[in-house]
Coordinates of C-alpha atoms (C1' of nucleotides) in Angstrom, one line a residue:
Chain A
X1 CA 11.3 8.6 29.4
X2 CA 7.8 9.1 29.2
X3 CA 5.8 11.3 27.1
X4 CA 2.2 12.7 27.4
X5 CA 0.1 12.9 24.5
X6 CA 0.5 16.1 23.7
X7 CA 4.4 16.1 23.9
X8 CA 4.6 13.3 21.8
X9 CA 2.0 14.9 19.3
X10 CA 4.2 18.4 19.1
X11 CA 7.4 16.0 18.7
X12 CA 5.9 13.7 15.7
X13 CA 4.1 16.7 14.3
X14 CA 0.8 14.8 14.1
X15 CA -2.2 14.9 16.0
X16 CA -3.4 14.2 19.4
X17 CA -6.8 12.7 17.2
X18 CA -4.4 10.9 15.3
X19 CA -2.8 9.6 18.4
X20 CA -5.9 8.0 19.8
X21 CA -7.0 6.6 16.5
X22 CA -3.8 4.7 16.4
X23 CA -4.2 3.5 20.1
X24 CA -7.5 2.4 19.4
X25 CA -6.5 0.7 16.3
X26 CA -3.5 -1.0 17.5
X27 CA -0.6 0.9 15.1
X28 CA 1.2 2.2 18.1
X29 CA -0.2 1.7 21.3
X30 CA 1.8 3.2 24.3
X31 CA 3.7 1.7 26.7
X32 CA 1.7 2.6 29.7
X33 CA -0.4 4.8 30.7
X34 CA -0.9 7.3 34.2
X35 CA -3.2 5.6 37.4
X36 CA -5.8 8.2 36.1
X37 CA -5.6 6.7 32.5
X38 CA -3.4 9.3 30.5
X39 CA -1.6 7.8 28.2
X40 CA 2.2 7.8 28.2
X41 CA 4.4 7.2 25.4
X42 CA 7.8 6.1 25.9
X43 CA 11.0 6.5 23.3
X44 CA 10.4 3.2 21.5
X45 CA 6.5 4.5 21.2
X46 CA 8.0 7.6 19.3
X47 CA 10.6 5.5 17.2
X48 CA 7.5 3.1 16.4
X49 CA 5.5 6.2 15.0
X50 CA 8.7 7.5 13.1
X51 CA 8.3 4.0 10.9
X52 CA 4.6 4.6 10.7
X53 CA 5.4 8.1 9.1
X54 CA 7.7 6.6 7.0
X55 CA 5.0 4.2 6.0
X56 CA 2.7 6.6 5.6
X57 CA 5.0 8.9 3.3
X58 CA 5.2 6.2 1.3
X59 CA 1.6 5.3 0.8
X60 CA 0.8 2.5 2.9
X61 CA -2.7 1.9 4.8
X62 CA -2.7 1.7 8.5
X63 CA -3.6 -1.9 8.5
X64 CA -0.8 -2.9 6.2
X65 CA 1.2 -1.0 8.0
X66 CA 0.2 -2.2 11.6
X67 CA 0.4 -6.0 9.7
X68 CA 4.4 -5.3 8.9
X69 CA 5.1 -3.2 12.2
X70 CA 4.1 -5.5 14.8
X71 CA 5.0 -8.7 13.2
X72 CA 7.7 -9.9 15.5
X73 CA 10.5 -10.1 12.7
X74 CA 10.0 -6.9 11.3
X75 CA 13.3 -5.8 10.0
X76 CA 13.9 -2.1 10.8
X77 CA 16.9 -1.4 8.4
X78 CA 15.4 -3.5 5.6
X79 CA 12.0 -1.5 5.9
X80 CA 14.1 1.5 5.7
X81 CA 16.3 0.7 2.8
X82 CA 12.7 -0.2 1.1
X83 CA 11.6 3.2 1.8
X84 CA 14.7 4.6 0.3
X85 CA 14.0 2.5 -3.1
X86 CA 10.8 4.1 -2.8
X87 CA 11.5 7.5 -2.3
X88 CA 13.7 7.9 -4.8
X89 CA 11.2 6.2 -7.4
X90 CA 8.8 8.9 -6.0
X91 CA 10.8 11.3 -6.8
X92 CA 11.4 10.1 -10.1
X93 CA 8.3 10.6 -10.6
X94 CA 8.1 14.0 -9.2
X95 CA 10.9 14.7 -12.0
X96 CA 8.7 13.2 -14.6
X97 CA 5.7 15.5 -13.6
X98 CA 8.1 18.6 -13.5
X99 CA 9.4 17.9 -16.8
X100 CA 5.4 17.6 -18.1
X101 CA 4.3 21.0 -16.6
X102 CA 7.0 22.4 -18.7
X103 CA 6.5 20.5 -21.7
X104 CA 2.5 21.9 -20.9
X105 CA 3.6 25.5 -20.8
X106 CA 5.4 24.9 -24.0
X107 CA 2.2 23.2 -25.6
X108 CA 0.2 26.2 -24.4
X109 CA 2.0 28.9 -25.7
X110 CA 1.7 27.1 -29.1
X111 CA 5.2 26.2 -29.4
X112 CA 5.3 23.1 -29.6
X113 CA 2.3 19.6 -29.6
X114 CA 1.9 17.9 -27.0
X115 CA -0.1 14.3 -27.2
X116 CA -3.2 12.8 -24.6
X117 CA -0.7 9.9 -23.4
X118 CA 2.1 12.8 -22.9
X119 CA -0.3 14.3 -21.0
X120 CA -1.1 11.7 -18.3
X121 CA 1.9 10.0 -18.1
X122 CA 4.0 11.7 -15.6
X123 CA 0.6 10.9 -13.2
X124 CA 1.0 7.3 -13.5
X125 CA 1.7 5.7 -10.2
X126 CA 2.0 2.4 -11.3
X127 CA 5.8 1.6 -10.5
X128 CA 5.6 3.0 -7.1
X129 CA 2.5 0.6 -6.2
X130 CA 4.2 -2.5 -7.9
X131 CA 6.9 -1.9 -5.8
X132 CA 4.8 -1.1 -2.6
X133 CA 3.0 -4.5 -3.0
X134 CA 5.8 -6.4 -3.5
X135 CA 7.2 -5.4 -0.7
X136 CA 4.4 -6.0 1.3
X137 CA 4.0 -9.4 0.2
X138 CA 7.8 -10.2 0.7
X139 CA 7.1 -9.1 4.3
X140 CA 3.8 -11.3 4.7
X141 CA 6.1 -14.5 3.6
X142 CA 8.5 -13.8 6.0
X143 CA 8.3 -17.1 7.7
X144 CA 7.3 -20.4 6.0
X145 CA 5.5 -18.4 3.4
X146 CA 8.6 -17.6 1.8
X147 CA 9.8 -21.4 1.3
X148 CA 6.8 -22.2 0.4
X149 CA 6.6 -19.7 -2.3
X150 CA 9.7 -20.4 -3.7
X151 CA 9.0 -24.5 -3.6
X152 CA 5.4 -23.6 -5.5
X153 CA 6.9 -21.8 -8.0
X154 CA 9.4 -25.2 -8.4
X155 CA 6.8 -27.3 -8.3
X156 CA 4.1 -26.0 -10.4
X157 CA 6.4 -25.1 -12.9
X158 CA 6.6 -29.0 -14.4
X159 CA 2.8 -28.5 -14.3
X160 CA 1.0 -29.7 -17.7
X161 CA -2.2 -28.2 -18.7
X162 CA -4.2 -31.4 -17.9
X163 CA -2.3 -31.2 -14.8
X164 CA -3.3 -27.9 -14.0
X165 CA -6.8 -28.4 -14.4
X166 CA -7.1 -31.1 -12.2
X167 CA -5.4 -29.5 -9.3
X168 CA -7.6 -26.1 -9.6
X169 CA -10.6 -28.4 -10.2
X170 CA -9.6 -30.5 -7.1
X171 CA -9.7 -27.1 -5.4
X172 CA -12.7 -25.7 -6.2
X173 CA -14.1 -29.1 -4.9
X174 CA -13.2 -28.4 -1.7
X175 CA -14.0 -25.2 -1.4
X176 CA -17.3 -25.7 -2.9
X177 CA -18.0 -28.6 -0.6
X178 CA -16.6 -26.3 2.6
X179 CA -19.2 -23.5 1.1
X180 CA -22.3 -25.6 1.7
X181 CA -21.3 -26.5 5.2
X182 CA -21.5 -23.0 6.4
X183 CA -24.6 -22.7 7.9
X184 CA -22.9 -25.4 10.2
X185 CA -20.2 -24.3 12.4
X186 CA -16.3 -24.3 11.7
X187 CA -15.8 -26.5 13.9
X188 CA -18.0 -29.2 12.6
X189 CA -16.8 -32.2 11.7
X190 CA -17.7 -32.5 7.7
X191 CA -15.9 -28.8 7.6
X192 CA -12.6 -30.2 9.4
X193 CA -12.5 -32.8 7.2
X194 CA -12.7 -30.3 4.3
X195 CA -10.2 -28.4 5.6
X196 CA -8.0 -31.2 6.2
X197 CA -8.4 -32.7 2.6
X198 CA -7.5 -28.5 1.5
X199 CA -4.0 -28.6 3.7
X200 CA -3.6 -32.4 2.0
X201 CA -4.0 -30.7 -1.4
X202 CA -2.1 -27.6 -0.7
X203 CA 1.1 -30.1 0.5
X204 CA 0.6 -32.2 -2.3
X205 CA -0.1 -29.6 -5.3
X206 CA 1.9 -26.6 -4.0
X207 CA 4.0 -26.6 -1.3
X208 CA 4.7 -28.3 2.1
X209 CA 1.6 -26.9 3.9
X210 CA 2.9 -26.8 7.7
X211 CA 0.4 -26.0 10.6
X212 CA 2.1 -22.7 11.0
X213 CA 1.8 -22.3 7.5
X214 CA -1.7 -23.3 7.5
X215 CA -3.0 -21.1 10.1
X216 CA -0.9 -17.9 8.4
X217 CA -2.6 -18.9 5.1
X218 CA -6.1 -19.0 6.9
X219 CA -5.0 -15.3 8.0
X220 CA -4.2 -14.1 4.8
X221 CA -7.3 -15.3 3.2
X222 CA -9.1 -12.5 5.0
X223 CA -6.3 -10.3 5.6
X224 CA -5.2 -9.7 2.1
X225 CA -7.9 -8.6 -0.5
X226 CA -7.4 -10.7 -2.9
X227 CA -7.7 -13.7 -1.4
X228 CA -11.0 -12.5 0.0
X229 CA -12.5 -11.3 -3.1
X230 CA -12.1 -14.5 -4.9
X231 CA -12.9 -16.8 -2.1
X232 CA -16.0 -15.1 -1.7
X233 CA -16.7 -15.0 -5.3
X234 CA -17.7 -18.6 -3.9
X235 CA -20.0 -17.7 -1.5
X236 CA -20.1 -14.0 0.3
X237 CA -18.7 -14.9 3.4
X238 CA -16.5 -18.1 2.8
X239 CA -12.8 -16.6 3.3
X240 CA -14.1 -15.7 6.7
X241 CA -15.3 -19.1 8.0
X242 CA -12.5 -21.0 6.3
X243 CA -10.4 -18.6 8.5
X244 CA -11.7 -19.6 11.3
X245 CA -12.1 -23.3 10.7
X246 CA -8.3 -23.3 9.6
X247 CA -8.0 -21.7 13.2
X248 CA -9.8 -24.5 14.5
X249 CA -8.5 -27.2 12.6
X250 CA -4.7 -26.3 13.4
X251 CA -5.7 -26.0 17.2
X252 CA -6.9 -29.2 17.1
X253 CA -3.6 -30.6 15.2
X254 CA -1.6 -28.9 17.7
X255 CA -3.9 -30.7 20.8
X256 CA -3.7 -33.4 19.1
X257 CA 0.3 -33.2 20.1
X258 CA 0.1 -32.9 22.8
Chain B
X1 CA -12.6 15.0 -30.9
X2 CA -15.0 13.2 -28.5
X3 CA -14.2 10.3 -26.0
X4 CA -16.6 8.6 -24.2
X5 CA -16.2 7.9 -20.9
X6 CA -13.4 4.6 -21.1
X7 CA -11.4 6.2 -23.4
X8 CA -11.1 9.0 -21.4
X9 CA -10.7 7.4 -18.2
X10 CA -8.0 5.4 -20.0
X11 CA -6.2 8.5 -21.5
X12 CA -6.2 10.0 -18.1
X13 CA -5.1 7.0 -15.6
X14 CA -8.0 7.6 -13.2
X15 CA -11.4 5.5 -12.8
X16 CA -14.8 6.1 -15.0
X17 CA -16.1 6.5 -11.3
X18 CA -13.8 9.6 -9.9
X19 CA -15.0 11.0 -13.9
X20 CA -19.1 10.7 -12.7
X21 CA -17.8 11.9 -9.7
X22 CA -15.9 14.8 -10.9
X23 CA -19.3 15.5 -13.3
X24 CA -21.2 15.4 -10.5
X25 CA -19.3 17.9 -8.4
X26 CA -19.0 20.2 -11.4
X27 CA -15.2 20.0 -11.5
X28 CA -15.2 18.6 -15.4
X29 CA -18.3 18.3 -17.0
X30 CA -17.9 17.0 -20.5
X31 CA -19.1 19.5 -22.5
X32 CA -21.6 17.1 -24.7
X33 CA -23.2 14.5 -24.6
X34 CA -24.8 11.9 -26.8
X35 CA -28.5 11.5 -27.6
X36 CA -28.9 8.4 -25.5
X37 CA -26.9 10.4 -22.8
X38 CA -23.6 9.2 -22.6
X39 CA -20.7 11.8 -21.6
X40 CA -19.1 13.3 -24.2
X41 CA -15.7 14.5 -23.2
X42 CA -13.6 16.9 -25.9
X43 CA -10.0 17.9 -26.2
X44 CA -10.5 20.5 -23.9
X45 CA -12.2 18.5 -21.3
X46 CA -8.9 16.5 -21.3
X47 CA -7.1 19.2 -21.0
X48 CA -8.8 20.8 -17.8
X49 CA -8.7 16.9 -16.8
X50 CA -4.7 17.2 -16.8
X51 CA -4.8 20.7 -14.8
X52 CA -6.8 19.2 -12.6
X53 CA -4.3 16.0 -11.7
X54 CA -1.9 18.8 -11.4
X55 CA -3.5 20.6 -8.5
X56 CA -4.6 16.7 -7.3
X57 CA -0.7 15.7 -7.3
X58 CA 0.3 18.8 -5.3
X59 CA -2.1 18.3 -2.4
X60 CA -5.7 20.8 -3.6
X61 CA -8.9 19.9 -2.7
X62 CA -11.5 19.3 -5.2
X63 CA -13.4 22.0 -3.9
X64 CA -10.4 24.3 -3.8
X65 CA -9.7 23.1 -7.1
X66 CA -13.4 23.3 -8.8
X67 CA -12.9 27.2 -7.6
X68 CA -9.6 28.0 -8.9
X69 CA -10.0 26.4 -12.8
X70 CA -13.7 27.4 -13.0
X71 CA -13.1 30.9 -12.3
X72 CA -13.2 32.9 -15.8
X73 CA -9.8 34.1 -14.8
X74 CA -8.2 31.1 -14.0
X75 CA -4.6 31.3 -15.7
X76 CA -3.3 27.9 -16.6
X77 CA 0.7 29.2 -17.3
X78 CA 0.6 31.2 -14.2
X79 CA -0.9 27.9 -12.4
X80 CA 1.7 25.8 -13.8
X81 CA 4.4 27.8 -12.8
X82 CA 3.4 28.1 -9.6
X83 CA 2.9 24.0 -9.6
X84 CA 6.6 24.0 -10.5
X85 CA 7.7 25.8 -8.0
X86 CA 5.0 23.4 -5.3
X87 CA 6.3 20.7 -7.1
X88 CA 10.3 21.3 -6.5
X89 CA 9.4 22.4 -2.5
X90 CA 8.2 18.5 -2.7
X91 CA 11.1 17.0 -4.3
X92 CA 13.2 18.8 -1.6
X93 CA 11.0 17.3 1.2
X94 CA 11.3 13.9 -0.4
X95 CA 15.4 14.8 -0.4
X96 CA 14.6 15.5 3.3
X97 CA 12.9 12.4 4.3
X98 CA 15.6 10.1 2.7
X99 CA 18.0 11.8 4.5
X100 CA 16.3 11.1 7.3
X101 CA 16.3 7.3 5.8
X102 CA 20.5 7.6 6.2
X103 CA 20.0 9.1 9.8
X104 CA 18.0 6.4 10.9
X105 CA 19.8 4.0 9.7
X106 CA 23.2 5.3 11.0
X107 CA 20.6 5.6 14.6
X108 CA 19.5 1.7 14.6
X109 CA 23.3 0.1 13.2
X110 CA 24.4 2.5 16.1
X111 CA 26.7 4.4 14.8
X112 CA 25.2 7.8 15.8
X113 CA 22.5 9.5 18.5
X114 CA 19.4 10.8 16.7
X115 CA 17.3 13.8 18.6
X116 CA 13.5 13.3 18.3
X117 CA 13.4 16.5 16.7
X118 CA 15.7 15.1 13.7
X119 CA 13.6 12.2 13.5
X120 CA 10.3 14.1 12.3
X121 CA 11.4 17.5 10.7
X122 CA 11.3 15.9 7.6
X123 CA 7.6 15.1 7.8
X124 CA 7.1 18.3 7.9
X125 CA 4.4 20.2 5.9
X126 CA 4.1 23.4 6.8
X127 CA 6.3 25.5 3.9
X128 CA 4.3 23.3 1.1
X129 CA 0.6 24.0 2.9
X130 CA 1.7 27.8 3.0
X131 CA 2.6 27.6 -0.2
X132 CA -1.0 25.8 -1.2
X133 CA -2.8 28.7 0.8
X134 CA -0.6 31.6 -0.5
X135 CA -1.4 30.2 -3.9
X136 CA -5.5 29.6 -2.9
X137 CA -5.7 33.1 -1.4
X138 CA -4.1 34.9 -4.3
X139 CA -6.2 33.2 -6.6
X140 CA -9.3 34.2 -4.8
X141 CA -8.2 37.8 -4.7
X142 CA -8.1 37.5 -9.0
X143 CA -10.6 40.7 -9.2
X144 CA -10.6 44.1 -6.6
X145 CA -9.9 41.9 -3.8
X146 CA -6.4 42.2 -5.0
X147 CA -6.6 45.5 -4.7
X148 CA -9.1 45.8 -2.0
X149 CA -6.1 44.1 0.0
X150 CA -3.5 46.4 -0.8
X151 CA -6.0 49.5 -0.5
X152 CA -6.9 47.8 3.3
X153 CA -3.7 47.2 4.6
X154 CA -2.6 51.0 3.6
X155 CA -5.4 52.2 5.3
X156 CA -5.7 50.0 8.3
X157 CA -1.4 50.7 9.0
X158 CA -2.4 54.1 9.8
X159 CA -4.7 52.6 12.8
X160 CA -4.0 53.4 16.6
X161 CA -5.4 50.7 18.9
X162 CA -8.4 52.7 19.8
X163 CA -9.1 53.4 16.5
X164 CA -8.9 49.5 15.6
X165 CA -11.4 49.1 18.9
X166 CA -14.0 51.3 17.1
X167 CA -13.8 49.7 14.3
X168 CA -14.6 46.1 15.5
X169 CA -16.8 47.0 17.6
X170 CA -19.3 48.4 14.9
X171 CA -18.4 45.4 13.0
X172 CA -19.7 43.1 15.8
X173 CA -22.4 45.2 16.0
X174 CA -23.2 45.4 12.4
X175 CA -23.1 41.2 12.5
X176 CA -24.9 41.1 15.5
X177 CA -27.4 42.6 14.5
X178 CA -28.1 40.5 11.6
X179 CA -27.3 37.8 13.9
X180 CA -30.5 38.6 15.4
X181 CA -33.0 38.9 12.2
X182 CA -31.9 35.1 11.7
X183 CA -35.1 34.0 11.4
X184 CA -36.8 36.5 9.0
X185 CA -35.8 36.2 5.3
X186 CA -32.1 37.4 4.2
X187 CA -34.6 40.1 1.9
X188 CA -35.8 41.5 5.2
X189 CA -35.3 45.3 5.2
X190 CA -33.7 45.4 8.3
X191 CA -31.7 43.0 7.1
X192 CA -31.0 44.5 4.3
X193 CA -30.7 47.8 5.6
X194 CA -27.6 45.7 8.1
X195 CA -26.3 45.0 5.3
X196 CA -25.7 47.8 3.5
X197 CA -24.6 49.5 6.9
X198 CA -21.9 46.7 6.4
X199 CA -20.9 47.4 3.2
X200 CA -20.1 51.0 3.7
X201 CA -18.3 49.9 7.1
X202 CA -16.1 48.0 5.2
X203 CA -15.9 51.0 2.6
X204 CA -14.8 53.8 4.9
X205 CA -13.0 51.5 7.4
X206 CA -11.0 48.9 5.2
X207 CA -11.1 49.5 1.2
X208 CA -14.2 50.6 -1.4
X209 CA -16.1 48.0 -1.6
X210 CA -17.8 48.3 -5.1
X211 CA -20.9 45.9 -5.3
X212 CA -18.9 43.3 -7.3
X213 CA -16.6 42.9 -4.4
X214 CA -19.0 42.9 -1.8
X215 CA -20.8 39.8 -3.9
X216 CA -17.5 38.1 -4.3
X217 CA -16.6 38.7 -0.1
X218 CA -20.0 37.0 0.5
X219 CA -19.3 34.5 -1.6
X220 CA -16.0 33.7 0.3
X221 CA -18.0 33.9 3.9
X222 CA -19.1 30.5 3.1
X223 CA -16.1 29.0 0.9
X224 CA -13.3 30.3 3.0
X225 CA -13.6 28.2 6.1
X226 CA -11.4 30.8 8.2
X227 CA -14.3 33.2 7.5
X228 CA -16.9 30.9 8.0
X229 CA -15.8 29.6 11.3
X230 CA -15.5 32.9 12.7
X231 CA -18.5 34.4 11.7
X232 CA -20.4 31.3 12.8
X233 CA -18.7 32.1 16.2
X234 CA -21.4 34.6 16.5
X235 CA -24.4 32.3 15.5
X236 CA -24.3 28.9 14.0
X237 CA -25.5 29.7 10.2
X238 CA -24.6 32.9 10.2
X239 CA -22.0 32.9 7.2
X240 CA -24.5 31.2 5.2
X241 CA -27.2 33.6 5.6
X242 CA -25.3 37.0 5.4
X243 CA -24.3 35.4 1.9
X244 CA -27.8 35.1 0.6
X245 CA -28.7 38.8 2.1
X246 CA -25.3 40.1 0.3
X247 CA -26.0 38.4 -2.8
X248 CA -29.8 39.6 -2.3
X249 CA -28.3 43.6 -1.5
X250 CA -26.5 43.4 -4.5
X251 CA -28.7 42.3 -7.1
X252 CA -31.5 44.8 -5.3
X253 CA -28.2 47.6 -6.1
X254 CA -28.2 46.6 -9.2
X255 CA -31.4 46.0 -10.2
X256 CA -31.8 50.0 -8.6
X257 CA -29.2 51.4 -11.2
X258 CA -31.0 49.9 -14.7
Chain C
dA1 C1' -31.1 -11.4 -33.5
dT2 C1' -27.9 -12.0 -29.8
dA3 C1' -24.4 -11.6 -26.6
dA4 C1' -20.8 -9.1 -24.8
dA5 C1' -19.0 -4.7 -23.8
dC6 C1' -20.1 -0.3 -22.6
dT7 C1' -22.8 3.5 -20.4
dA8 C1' -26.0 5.5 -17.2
dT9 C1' -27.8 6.5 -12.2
dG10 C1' -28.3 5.4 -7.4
dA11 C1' -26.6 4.3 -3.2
dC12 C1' -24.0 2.2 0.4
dG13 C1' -19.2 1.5 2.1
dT14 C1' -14.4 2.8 3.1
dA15 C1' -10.1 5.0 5.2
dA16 C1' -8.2 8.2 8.1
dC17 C1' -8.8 11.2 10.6
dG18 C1' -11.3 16.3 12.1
dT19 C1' -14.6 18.2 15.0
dT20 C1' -17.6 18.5 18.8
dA21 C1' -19.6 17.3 23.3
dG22 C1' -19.2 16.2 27.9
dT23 C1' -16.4 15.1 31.7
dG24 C1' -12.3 14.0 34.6
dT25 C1' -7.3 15.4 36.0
dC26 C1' -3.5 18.3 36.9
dA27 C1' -0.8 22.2 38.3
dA28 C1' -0.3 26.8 39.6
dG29 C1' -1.9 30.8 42.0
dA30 C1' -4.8 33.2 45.3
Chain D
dT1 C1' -8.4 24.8 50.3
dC2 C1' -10.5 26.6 46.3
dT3 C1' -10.4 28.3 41.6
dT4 C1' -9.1 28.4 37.0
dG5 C1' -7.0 27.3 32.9
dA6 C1' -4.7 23.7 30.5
dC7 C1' -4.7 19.1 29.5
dA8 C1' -6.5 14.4 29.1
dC9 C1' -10.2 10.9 28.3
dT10 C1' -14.1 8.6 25.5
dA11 C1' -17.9 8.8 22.3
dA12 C1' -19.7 9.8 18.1
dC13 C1' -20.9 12.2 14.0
dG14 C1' -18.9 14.5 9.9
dT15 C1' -15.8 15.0 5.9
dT16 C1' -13.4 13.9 1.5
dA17 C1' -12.8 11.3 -2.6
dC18 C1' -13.8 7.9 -4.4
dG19 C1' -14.6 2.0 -4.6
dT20 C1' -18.1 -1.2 -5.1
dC21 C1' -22.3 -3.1 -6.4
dA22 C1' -27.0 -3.2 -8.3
dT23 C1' -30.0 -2.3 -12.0
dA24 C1' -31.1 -1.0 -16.5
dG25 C1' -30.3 1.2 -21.1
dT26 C1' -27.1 1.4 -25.4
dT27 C1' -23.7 0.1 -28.7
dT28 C1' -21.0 -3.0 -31.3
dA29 C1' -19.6 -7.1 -33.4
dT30 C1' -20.9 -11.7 -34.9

DNA sequence: ATAAACTATGACGTAACGTTAGTGTCAAGA
DNA sequence: TCTTGACACTAACGTTACGTCATAGTTTAT
């Protein structure tokens, strides 16, 4: 069955404005829409925006959100047992923050002391965004990632010092050398080459760097902030047009297949 | 004791940045600071920092916030209590929502149907946001608007429907004719003269309006956004500028009886 | 004296809509 | 068929509460 906008913003209890911004953003974008362009949302538009709700209760941005939603193995139930998990740490914490306004009432009517770190505490949100993060990143190594994870983690653990240092300096090389091609395009050949020699050094350092691998790697680097901010502590820019040369590069591997 | 500006951000969990911010706004301004200018915060800053992530945690404004703790009758046990009671309305909307999480659940393994209804109620807002405004408006009403509300709604009960028509009517007659002098100075005498014709409106038709009151409604014609959208209904900038020529009546009032 | 850590102000950017403007579409009633 | 009110669209600026960055002064420890 199909719902107009407004229907289906008096059944979610949001917004039509809300609606449109997450059409035009890509969180839940309906179905199909009239001949005269009205949108129309259909009952697996509405259970979409129940998850988003859900992700939005718990305190996750759109994008992240729209990143774990519309990636094709996204696990209903285990999103929802997450959201349990975090619920109740929530209201853990909504205990904890009870417990202080009494414990303030207390300290105000001069019965009893009541310290700066008491204080504060009870606000600390911490916890909830460890957990929030972890799951996110759990869900961005749903594929590959998540082997790949596990077999750095095996790998770098024999890791000597000296060792250590070579590999990040090996690295830094590459990234360095891809920084000064950038004026060029992606697609040029000394940035390829780069790019190849990164994915040679990834397979050989960290994990078994797959194309598929590869490309979702090049994705995170501008999809996941950290990533960004120290790539571009290189040069302003450079997660972006590795990105996009990773793009190219795997293209090409996969032409090359053919 | 004075912090400066790290330790208290680190006492309180939040930024040094949301503490220049909050300075800047006038929501906690430290109440020294040092010769070279650095911000000195004392015990009691920290203190009105902690009320002030209470009424952050349950969903307040700054603004509404800066208004409520500023106001020489702000109450911190009666705030906190009334936090409490915010505070256990959330946990019950949490208990809601992971109720919801078992619903769901039960919907996608297929055990059970799930109305679209059920699947947002627990989203729902509205009792906590009543709450918030229940608490707001009271707050604002600290002095004779307390009063002034009780004393209105006895007199106004006793209203037939013409008599309410009357009443309205000079009101919008009152407004717009101040509506018109928009572009001579709020100190204009007809103006001023409007004004007054207001006040004693408001005295024989709703409750006495002693000059304090009258100051303290002007006040809310432009913090209240209910008031302020509907008087702007009658000319954009309206609200703002009946303020200034209340707050310009009064002093004149007052400056009459020394 | 020096360098690192800390502090200040200024200002642009961000996320997630809210609000407003202007215009097209639909459905019911005259 | 026409009219009117309700509904829908897109575009675009505004809002709130900071985050981030730049630049420059101050403090502290070596």
């Amino acid at each position: 069955m199909n719902y107009k906008i407004k229907e289906t913003a008096d059944i979610a209890g949001i917004s039509i404005r809300t609606l449109h911004h997450y059409d035009q953003f890509g969180l839940v974008k309906p179905e199909s829409s009239s001949p005269s362009g009205y949108r129309l949302y259909s009952d697996r538009d509405i259970e979409k925006l129940q998850q988003v709700l859900f992700f939005k209760e718990l305190g996750f941005s759109l994008k992240e959100t729209k990143e774990i939603i519309n990636d094709k193995s996204f696990d209903k139930n285990k999103a929802l047992k997450n959201h349990k998990e975090l619920l109740l740490k929530k209201k853990k914490r909504l205990d904890e923050i009870i417990y202080s306004i009494d414990k303030t009432i207390e300290y105000i009517e001069g019965d009893k002391e009541m310290g700066k770190i008491e204080m504060f505490k009870a606000f600390n949100m911490d916890e909830i965004k460890k957990h929030q993060e972890k799951y996110f990143k759990e869900t961005k190594q749903k594929y590959g990632e998540s082997n790949a994870y596990a077999e750095c983690e095996k790998k770098t653990a024999q890791y000597s010092e000296y060792k250590w240092k070579e590999v990040m300096e090996k690295a830094s090389g590459i990234f360095q050398r891809i920084a000064e091609c950038m004026e060029k395009s992606p697609a040029d050949e000394e940035v390829q080459i780069a790019v190849g020699q990164w994915k040679q050094h990834i397979t050989e350092s960290f994990y078994n760097c797959t194309l598929e691998t590869f490309r979702s790697l090049g994705d995170l680097y501008v999809t996941d902030r950290r990533f960004t901010k120290n790539i571009d502590k290189i040069k302003p820019g450079l997660a972006c047009f590795l990105k996009d040369a990773i793009h190219i590069y795997c293209s090409n591997q996969i032409y090359s297949k053919i």
